[in-house]
Amino acid sequence: MNLEQLEAALMPYEKRLREQERFRRWLGVKEVDSPTYERYITGPVEQFDRRKDAFNLLLPDNPFGEETRQRFKARTGSESRAPLPYHELDIGARIGQSLTQATWRLCRDYHPPTLPVTPPEGRLEVTDRAWMSRLVKKAALFYGAEAVRIARIDRRWVYKDIDVPYEYAVIAVVSHVREFIKSAPSHMSSAAVPDTYSRLKVITTQLADFICGLGYEAAYHESVGPDSKLNLVPIAIDAGVGEFARTGRVLSPEFGINMRIQAVMTNLPLQADRPISFGVHDFCMACESCATYCPANAVPFGPPTEQPLGIYNNPGFRKWYINAERCLTFWSANKKEWTSCGGRCISVCPWNKPQVPFHNLARWLAVHSPGAVKKALVSADQRMYKRTHKIKKG
Ligand code: SF4
Ligand code: SF4
């Protein structure tokens, strides 16, 4: 196969990349030199100790988590987030929980070693980083990513005392099944989350193998479980996936916060993408839907603050700090109806819409209109979709 044949075979993915670039240009997304979170850094940023991550605090042997575990037990009556036995569930919940557990398996239990790195005599020498970056992106789309961007790894976002001997993170994005996530909290929305992680595991393990085949070190990143190495939110922002939003998530022009991200770390010579700016901070200031409809009251209202809420928050920023403990406690509050919230904050976000002309027009207004129009858009969204505080009680 010659290079022309290869390029022709990959042309559908090249077209998708061009479409995504066209869409961002049309929307008025600006590429900027420095990520927009930089203006909210107020103090020294220390590398975060991953043992203080809210999920990890619940692990029985975590020395930082004693108090968190006691509160969790007092509020939920259980020591862990383990689901209920099936015989305690009604028929719909049995099916929903079984769907969820099946989607967890791959991302939680599949940890293959990467294929051997091709030795120097077979290595593909990189003479054009831009071309190689494009190739890697097309490969990621081929493996199933819905979007892909590249960041140089900023050491501030590597967890404390963790060695990451790689220069770049290739960030793959996939979106939640919208029909599932919109029922949050439910067993179906619970299933939507590990479904994305498992798809990302398939994508990133293959992408890491592909890069090793080219002759360069690469490793897929684990963000489920205690072995994660990178704080992916700022790295995805560095890569230009999106900007920081009220929920503590990355909000992208295409998917809003209705997406999950995962990384392949590598030393393949690449060209990093630039961060983007499209007014997410201003929109989140005009919109509090995630805070309004979060059943756990875990998402803050009002402007960002400099006050972390617990050891699971990394200080040094003026930002929207999420009360992760309330969020996780809520997940286990009613195991008959859900095993995790799945993200009601995600389902009610006005940016969580398909990319069709009507919603694209609303996106354009969200970016370019003054605060009063932004508020009107949020209000229209809440009325049109009949947002309600009510959740299904078991
Ligand atoms: S996942 Fe659910 S409980 Fe957690 S912040 Fe989002 S809406 Fe609130
Ligand atoms: S729901 Fe509104 S405030 Fe929350 S992340 Fe989405 S746009 Fe921002």
Short mmCIF file of C-alpha atoms and ligand atoms in Angstrom, two decimals:
data_model
loop_
_atom_site.label_atom_id
_atom_site.label_comp_id
_atom_site.label_asym_id
_atom_site.label_seq_id
_atom_site.Cartn_x
_atom_site.Cartn_y
_atom_site.Cartn_z
CA MET A 1 0.00 0.00 0.00
CA ASN A 2 1.45 3.34 -0.92
CA LEU A 3 0.90 6.59 0.96
CA GLU A 4 -1.71 7.86 -1.51
CA GLN A 5 -3.83 4.73 -0.96
CA LEU A 6 -3.50 5.16 2.78
CA GLU A 7 -4.56 8.82 2.63
CA ALA A 8 -7.53 7.86 0.43
CA ALA A 9 -8.65 5.19 2.89
CA LEU A 10 -8.44 7.67 5.75
CA MET A 11 -10.25 10.42 3.84
CA PRO A 12 -13.61 9.95 5.70
CA TYR A 13 -11.79 10.77 8.95
CA GLU A 14 -9.98 13.71 7.34
CA LYS A 15 -13.39 15.01 6.27
CA ARG A 16 -14.73 14.67 9.81
CA LEU A 17 -11.79 16.66 11.15
CA ARG A 18 -12.39 19.37 8.55
CA GLU A 19 -16.12 19.46 9.40
CA GLN A 20 -15.30 19.90 13.08
CA GLU A 21 -12.86 22.70 12.27
CA ARG A 22 -15.43 24.41 10.03
CA PHE A 23 -18.06 24.17 12.74
CA ARG A 24 -15.78 25.81 15.31
CA ARG A 25 -14.87 28.62 12.92
CA TRP A 26 -18.57 29.23 12.16
CA LEU A 27 -19.39 29.29 15.86
CA GLY A 28 -16.66 31.87 16.51
CA VAL A 29 -14.49 29.62 18.68
CA LYS A 30 -11.13 31.36 19.06
CA GLU A 31 -7.82 29.57 19.40
CA VAL A 32 -5.79 31.30 22.12
CA ASP A 33 -2.21 31.19 23.36
CA SER A 34 -2.98 30.38 26.95
CA PRO A 35 -5.86 28.32 28.43
CA THR A 36 -8.66 30.47 29.85
CA TYR A 37 -8.33 28.87 33.31
CA GLU A 38 -4.96 30.64 33.72
CA ARG A 39 -6.73 33.89 34.57
CA TYR A 40 -8.39 32.18 37.56
CA ILE A 41 -5.22 30.81 39.13
CA THR A 42 -4.83 32.71 42.39
CA GLY A 43 -2.17 30.86 44.31
CA PRO A 44 0.56 28.32 43.93
CA VAL A 45 -0.75 25.23 42.18
CA GLU A 46 0.55 22.06 43.74
CA GLN A 47 0.42 18.70 42.09
CA PHE A 48 -2.66 16.94 43.42
CA ASP A 49 -2.28 13.84 45.57
CA ARG A 50 -4.53 11.33 43.81
CA ARG A 51 -5.27 9.59 47.11
CA LYS A 52 -7.41 12.67 47.90
CA ASP A 53 -9.65 12.12 44.89
CA ALA A 54 -13.24 11.72 46.17
CA PHE A 55 -13.59 8.20 44.73
CA ASN A 56 -10.27 7.12 46.20
CA LEU A 57 -11.20 8.48 49.65
CA LEU A 58 -13.85 5.76 49.83
CA LEU A 59 -11.27 2.99 49.40
CA PRO A 60 -10.99 1.13 52.74
CA ASP A 61 -7.21 1.44 53.15
CA ASN A 62 -6.88 5.13 52.16
CA PRO A 63 -5.32 6.98 55.15
CA PHE A 64 -6.90 10.29 54.04
CA GLY A 65 -10.40 8.87 53.82
CA GLU A 66 -11.36 7.81 57.35
CA GLU A 67 -13.73 10.73 58.03
CA THR A 68 -15.20 10.67 54.52
CA ARG A 69 -15.96 6.95 54.87
CA GLN A 70 -17.62 7.46 58.25
CA ARG A 71 -19.86 10.22 56.87
CA PHE A 72 -20.64 8.14 53.80
CA LYS A 73 -21.71 5.20 55.96
CA ALA A 74 -23.78 7.40 58.26
CA ARG A 75 -25.64 8.95 55.31
CA THR A 76 -26.09 5.92 53.07
CA GLY A 77 -26.09 3.01 55.50
CA SER A 78 -23.45 1.22 53.42
CA GLU A 79 -19.68 1.05 53.47
CA SER A 80 -19.21 1.12 49.73
CA ARG A 81 -20.92 1.99 46.48
CA ALA A 82 -21.47 -1.71 45.71
CA PRO A 83 -24.86 -2.33 44.06
CA LEU A 84 -27.69 -4.22 45.75
CA PRO A 85 -28.23 -7.95 45.12
CA TYR A 86 -30.58 -8.43 42.17
CA HIS A 87 -33.30 -10.17 44.21
CA GLU A 88 -33.90 -6.87 46.06
CA LEU A 89 -34.71 -5.04 42.81
CA ASP A 90 -37.84 -4.85 40.70
CA ILE A 91 -37.72 -6.14 37.14
CA GLY A 92 -36.80 -2.85 35.43
CA ALA A 93 -34.05 -2.16 37.94
CA ARG A 94 -32.64 -5.67 37.49
CA ILE A 95 -32.33 -5.09 33.77
CA GLY A 96 -30.95 -1.56 34.23
CA GLN A 97 -28.39 -2.61 36.83
CA SER A 98 -27.35 -5.57 34.72
CA LEU A 99 -26.84 -3.20 31.75
CA THR A 100 -24.70 -0.98 33.97
CA GLN A 101 -22.56 -3.76 35.39
CA ALA A 102 -21.92 -5.10 31.90
CA THR A 103 -20.69 -1.69 30.71
CA TRP A 104 -18.32 -1.39 33.67
CA ARG A 105 -16.49 -4.64 32.99
CA LEU A 106 -14.36 -3.56 30.09
CA CYS A 107 -13.10 -0.25 31.47
CA ARG A 108 -12.56 -1.67 34.96
CA ASP A 109 -11.03 -5.07 34.20
CA TYR A 110 -9.30 -4.72 30.82
CA HIS A 111 -5.70 -3.61 31.31
CA PRO A 112 -3.71 -5.12 28.42
CA PRO A 113 -0.01 -4.34 28.07
CA THR A 114 0.68 -2.31 24.95
CA LEU A 115 2.20 -4.08 21.97
CA PRO A 116 6.02 -4.00 21.88
CA VAL A 117 7.53 -0.75 20.61
CA THR A 118 8.92 -1.31 17.12
CA PRO A 119 12.74 -1.15 17.31
CA PRO A 120 14.64 1.76 15.66
CA GLU A 121 15.29 -0.05 12.37
CA GLY A 122 11.54 -0.30 11.75
CA ARG A 123 10.57 3.03 13.23
CA LEU A 124 8.72 5.61 11.18
CA GLU A 125 10.87 8.75 11.31
CA VAL A 126 8.75 11.85 11.86
CA THR A 127 9.75 14.66 9.55
CA ASP A 128 6.46 16.53 9.66
CA ARG A 129 4.84 16.80 13.10
CA ALA A 130 1.67 18.39 11.74
CA TRP A 131 1.16 15.50 9.33
CA MET A 132 1.81 12.94 12.07
CA SER A 133 -0.62 14.68 14.42
CA ARG A 134 -3.27 14.56 11.72
CA LEU A 135 -2.59 10.86 11.17
CA VAL A 136 -2.93 10.10 14.89
CA LYS A 137 -6.21 12.02 15.01
CA LYS A 138 -7.59 10.12 12.04
CA ALA A 139 -6.54 6.84 13.66
CA ALA A 140 -8.34 7.86 16.87
CA LEU A 141 -11.52 8.61 14.91
CA PHE A 142 -11.16 5.26 13.12
CA TYR A 143 -10.96 3.51 16.51
CA GLY A 144 -14.18 5.22 17.59
CA ALA A 145 -13.37 8.65 19.05
CA GLU A 146 -15.89 11.39 18.27
CA ALA A 147 -13.29 14.13 18.64
CA VAL A 148 -9.57 14.17 19.33
CA ARG A 149 -7.11 16.89 20.34
CA ILE A 150 -3.48 16.95 21.45
CA ALA A 151 -1.83 18.68 24.44
CA ARG A 152 1.73 18.94 25.65
CA ILE A 153 1.59 17.53 29.18
CA ASP A 154 1.88 20.37 31.72
CA ARG A 155 3.59 18.85 34.80
CA ARG A 156 1.24 20.77 37.12
CA TRP A 157 -1.52 18.39 36.03
CA VAL A 158 0.43 15.18 36.70
CA TYR A 159 -0.55 13.72 40.07
CA LYS A 160 1.93 14.13 42.89
CA ASP A 161 4.79 11.60 43.09
CA ILE A 162 3.73 9.96 39.83
CA ASP A 163 6.20 9.48 37.02
CA VAL A 164 4.84 10.26 33.56
CA PRO A 165 7.76 9.98 31.15
CA TYR A 166 5.75 11.26 28.17
CA GLU A 167 5.55 14.63 26.48
CA TYR A 168 2.12 14.57 24.85
CA ALA A 169 -1.41 13.55 25.71
CA VAL A 170 -3.71 12.65 22.84
CA ILE A 171 -7.20 13.31 24.19
CA ALA A 172 -10.04 11.19 22.83
CA VAL A 173 -13.64 12.29 23.38
CA VAL A 174 -16.85 10.27 23.28
CA SER A 175 -20.35 11.39 24.22
CA HIS A 176 -22.90 9.71 26.49
CA VAL A 177 -25.94 8.13 24.89
CA ARG A 178 -28.28 11.11 25.23
CA GLU A 179 -31.45 8.99 25.63
CA PHE A 180 -29.89 7.25 28.65
CA ILE A 181 -28.36 10.30 30.32
CA LYS A 182 -31.57 12.31 30.13
CA SER A 183 -33.28 10.01 32.65
CA ALA A 184 -30.68 10.81 35.34
CA PRO A 185 -30.69 9.68 38.05
CA SER A 186 -31.65 6.17 36.96
CA HIS A 187 -30.12 2.82 36.17
CA MET A 188 -30.04 3.85 32.51
CA SER A 189 -28.08 7.05 33.17
CA SER A 190 -25.82 5.00 35.47
CA ALA A 191 -25.11 2.76 32.47
CA ALA A 192 -24.32 5.69 30.18
CA VAL A 193 -21.15 6.62 32.07
CA PRO A 194 -19.19 3.34 32.11
CA ASP A 195 -20.37 2.80 28.53
CA THR A 196 -18.28 5.84 27.54
CA TYR A 197 -15.32 4.71 29.65
CA SER A 198 -15.39 1.27 28.08
CA ARG A 199 -15.56 2.73 24.58
CA LEU A 200 -12.66 5.01 25.50
CA LYS A 201 -10.69 2.01 26.76
CA VAL A 202 -11.10 0.30 23.38
CA ILE A 203 -10.07 3.49 21.57
CA THR A 204 -7.06 4.33 23.73
CA THR A 205 -5.64 0.83 23.98
CA GLN A 206 -5.73 0.57 20.18
CA LEU A 207 -4.30 4.05 19.70
CA ALA A 208 -1.45 3.31 22.11
CA ASP A 209 -0.72 0.06 20.22
CA PHE A 210 -0.78 1.95 16.92
CA ILE A 211 1.81 4.45 18.16
CA CYS A 212 4.00 1.67 19.58
CA GLY A 213 3.81 0.05 16.14
CA LEU A 214 5.19 3.26 14.62
CA GLY A 215 8.19 2.89 16.93
CA TYR A 216 7.44 5.28 19.81
CA GLU A 217 6.61 4.81 23.48
CA ALA A 218 2.94 5.20 24.29
CA ALA A 219 0.58 4.22 27.11
CA TYR A 220 -3.14 4.52 27.57
CA HIS A 221 -4.26 6.37 30.65
CA GLU A 222 -6.54 4.86 33.32
CA SER A 223 -8.99 7.30 34.80
CA VAL A 224 -11.25 4.72 36.39
CA GLY A 225 -9.81 3.34 39.61
CA PRO A 226 -6.91 4.44 41.79
CA ASP A 227 -4.19 4.27 39.09
CA SER A 228 -4.85 7.46 37.17
CA LYS A 229 -1.82 9.64 36.59
CA LEU A 230 -3.20 12.82 35.06
CA ASN A 231 -5.75 15.41 35.99
CA LEU A 232 -7.48 15.27 32.63
CA VAL A 233 -9.71 18.36 32.98
CA PRO A 234 -6.94 20.98 32.61
CA ILE A 235 -5.10 18.82 30.09
CA ALA A 236 -8.20 18.58 27.90
CA ILE A 237 -8.60 22.35 28.22
CA ASP A 238 -4.94 22.79 27.21
CA ALA A 239 -5.69 20.62 24.18
CA GLY A 240 -8.60 22.83 23.16
CA VAL A 241 -11.35 20.30 23.82
CA GLY A 242 -13.32 22.99 25.64
CA GLU A 243 -13.32 25.34 28.61
CA PHE A 244 -13.92 24.98 32.34
CA ALA A 245 -17.59 24.94 33.35
CA ARG A 246 -19.65 25.31 36.54
CA THR A 247 -19.84 21.53 37.04
CA GLY A 248 -16.05 21.24 37.22
CA ARG A 249 -16.14 19.58 33.82
CA VAL A 250 -14.85 20.57 30.41
CA LEU A 251 -17.57 22.10 28.24
CA SER A 252 -16.94 21.68 24.51
CA PRO A 253 -18.59 23.55 21.63
CA GLU A 254 -19.82 20.28 20.12
CA PHE A 255 -20.91 18.17 23.11
CA GLY A 256 -21.28 20.62 25.97
CA ILE A 257 -20.49 18.58 29.08
CA ASN A 258 -22.19 15.49 27.66
CA MET A 259 -18.92 13.68 27.07
CA ARG A 260 -16.05 11.78 28.67
CA ILE A 261 -12.40 12.15 27.84
CA GLN A 262 -9.43 9.84 28.01
CA ALA A 263 -5.77 10.12 27.06
CA VAL A 264 -2.97 8.28 25.37
CA MET A 265 0.39 9.50 26.65
CA THR A 266 3.26 9.36 24.19
CA ASN A 267 6.65 10.59 23.07
CA LEU A 268 5.74 10.41 19.41
CA PRO A 269 6.80 13.81 18.01
CA LEU A 270 3.50 15.66 17.66
CA GLN A 271 2.18 19.18 17.32
CA ALA A 272 0.05 20.29 20.26
CA ASP A 273 -3.30 21.95 19.55
CA ARG A 274 -4.05 25.37 20.98
CA PRO A 275 -6.55 25.99 23.78
CA ILE A 276 -9.84 27.63 22.85
CA SER A 277 -12.08 30.42 24.08
CA PHE A 278 -15.81 30.73 23.36
CA GLY A 279 -17.20 32.36 26.47
CA VAL A 280 -18.03 29.37 28.69
CA HIS A 281 -17.35 31.32 31.88
CA ASP A 282 -19.83 34.04 30.85
CA PHE A 283 -22.46 31.50 29.82
CA CYS A 284 -22.14 29.57 33.10
CA MET A 285 -22.48 32.89 34.95
CA ALA A 286 -25.82 33.41 33.17
CA CYS A 287 -26.94 29.79 33.64
CA GLU A 288 -27.19 27.76 36.80
CA SER A 289 -29.17 24.83 35.48
CA CYS A 290 -26.71 22.24 36.74
CA ALA A 291 -26.79 23.79 40.22
CA THR A 292 -30.56 24.25 40.17
CA TYR A 293 -31.38 20.65 39.24
CA CYS A 294 -28.58 18.75 40.98
CA PRO A 295 -30.52 16.61 43.46
CA ALA A 296 -27.59 16.59 45.88
CA ASN A 297 -27.00 20.34 45.88
CA ALA A 298 -23.42 19.54 44.97
CA VAL A 299 -22.93 22.15 42.22
CA PRO A 300 -22.42 25.73 43.43
CA PHE A 301 -24.59 28.71 42.54
CA GLY A 302 -23.21 32.19 41.95
CA PRO A 303 -19.72 33.23 40.92
CA PRO A 304 -16.61 31.09 41.42
CA THR A 305 -14.82 31.28 44.76
CA GLU A 306 -11.36 30.62 46.13
CA GLN A 307 -12.70 28.36 48.86
CA PRO A 308 -12.19 24.60 48.39
CA LEU A 309 -14.92 22.46 50.01
CA GLY A 310 -12.87 19.47 51.04
CA ILE A 311 -9.53 17.76 50.59
CA TYR A 312 -10.82 16.39 47.28
CA ASN A 313 -10.60 19.94 45.81
CA ASN A 314 -7.22 21.27 44.65
CA PRO A 315 -6.78 24.82 46.01
CA GLY A 316 -5.09 27.75 44.27
CA PHE A 317 -7.91 28.65 41.89
CA ARG A 318 -10.92 30.92 41.80
CA LYS A 319 -13.37 28.44 40.36
CA TRP A 320 -16.59 26.53 40.90
CA TYR A 321 -15.69 23.92 43.50
CA ILE A 322 -17.93 20.86 43.43
CA ASN A 323 -19.04 19.19 46.64
CA ALA A 324 -17.92 15.75 45.53
CA GLU A 325 -18.86 14.16 48.82
CA ARG A 326 -22.51 15.18 48.48
CA CYS A 327 -22.50 13.96 44.90
CA LEU A 328 -21.10 10.52 45.77
CA THR A 329 -23.31 10.16 48.81
CA PHE A 330 -26.36 10.86 46.66
CA TRP A 331 -25.28 8.15 44.24
CA SER A 332 -25.65 5.54 46.97
CA ALA A 333 -28.76 7.06 48.55
CA ASN A 334 -31.23 4.93 46.61
CA LYS A 335 -29.58 1.87 45.13
CA LYS A 336 -32.94 0.42 44.11
CA GLU A 337 -33.28 3.15 41.49
CA TRP A 338 -29.70 3.91 40.42
CA THR A 339 -26.11 2.89 41.13
CA SER A 340 -24.82 6.35 40.26
CA CYS A 341 -26.54 9.59 39.37
CA GLY A 342 -25.08 9.34 35.89
CA GLY A 343 -25.11 13.14 35.68
CA ARG A 344 -28.35 15.05 36.03
CA CYS A 345 -26.09 18.09 35.81
CA ILE A 346 -25.08 16.83 32.36
CA SER A 347 -28.61 16.07 31.21
CA VAL A 348 -29.98 19.54 32.08
CA CYS A 349 -27.07 21.54 30.62
CA PRO A 350 -28.42 23.62 27.70
CA TRP A 351 -25.30 22.73 25.70
CA ASN A 352 -26.28 19.06 25.72
CA LYS A 353 -27.97 19.10 22.32
CA PRO A 354 -27.49 17.36 18.97
CA GLN A 355 -25.58 19.25 16.30
CA VAL A 356 -28.53 20.21 14.11
CA PRO A 357 -29.25 23.66 12.60
CA PHE A 358 -31.78 24.75 15.25
CA HIS A 359 -29.49 23.93 18.17
CA ASN A 360 -26.44 25.25 16.34
CA LEU A 361 -28.20 28.59 16.03
CA ALA A 362 -28.85 28.52 19.79
CA ARG A 363 -25.15 27.70 20.29
CA TRP A 364 -24.19 30.70 18.17
CA LEU A 365 -26.44 32.97 20.26
CA ALA A 366 -25.02 31.47 23.44
CA VAL A 367 -21.53 32.48 22.33
CA HIS A 368 -22.25 35.90 20.82
CA SER A 369 -25.16 37.40 22.75
CA PRO A 370 -25.09 39.60 25.87
CA GLY A 371 -25.88 38.22 29.33
CA ALA A 372 -29.62 39.01 29.17
CA VAL A 373 -30.04 36.95 25.98
CA LYS A 374 -27.98 34.14 27.47
CA LYS A 375 -30.36 34.09 30.46
CA ALA A 376 -33.35 34.08 28.10
CA LEU A 377 -31.88 31.07 26.27
CA VAL A 378 -31.47 29.21 29.56
CA SER A 379 -35.00 30.06 30.61
CA ALA A 380 -36.38 28.91 27.24
CA ASP A 381 -34.43 25.67 27.58
CA GLN A 382 -35.86 25.04 31.04
CA ARG A 383 -39.42 25.66 29.85
CA MET A 384 -39.12 23.78 26.57
CA TYR A 385 -37.69 20.68 28.23
CA LYS A 386 -39.97 20.97 31.28
CA ARG A 387 -37.06 20.83 33.71
CA THR A 388 -38.19 19.75 37.13
CA HIS A 389 -36.64 19.25 40.55
CA LYS A 390 -38.56 16.01 40.95
CA ILE A 391 -36.69 12.75 40.74
CA LYS A 392 -38.08 9.23 40.76
CA LYS A 393 -38.12 7.87 44.29
CA GLY A 394 -37.88 4.13 44.93
S1 SF4 B 1 -23.68 13.73 39.09
FE1 SF4 B 1 -25.74 14.11 39.96
S2 SF4 B 1 -25.38 14.40 42.16
FE2 SF4 B 1 -23.39 14.64 41.14
S3 SF4 B 1 -23.17 16.84 40.72
FE3 SF4 B 1 -24.12 15.94 38.88
S4 SF4 B 1 -26.33 16.12 39.24
FE4 SF4 B 1 -25.35 16.44 41.20
S1 SF4 B 2 -25.80 23.76 33.05
FE1 SF4 B 2 -25.35 25.90 32.63
S2 SF4 B 2 -24.02 26.53 34.32
FE2 SF4 B 2 -24.02 24.31 34.29
S3 SF4 B 2 -22.25 23.72 33.01
FE3 SF4 B 2 -24.03 23.82 31.65
S4 SF4 B 2 -23.99 25.90 30.83
FE4 SF4 B 2 -22.66 25.91 32.64
#
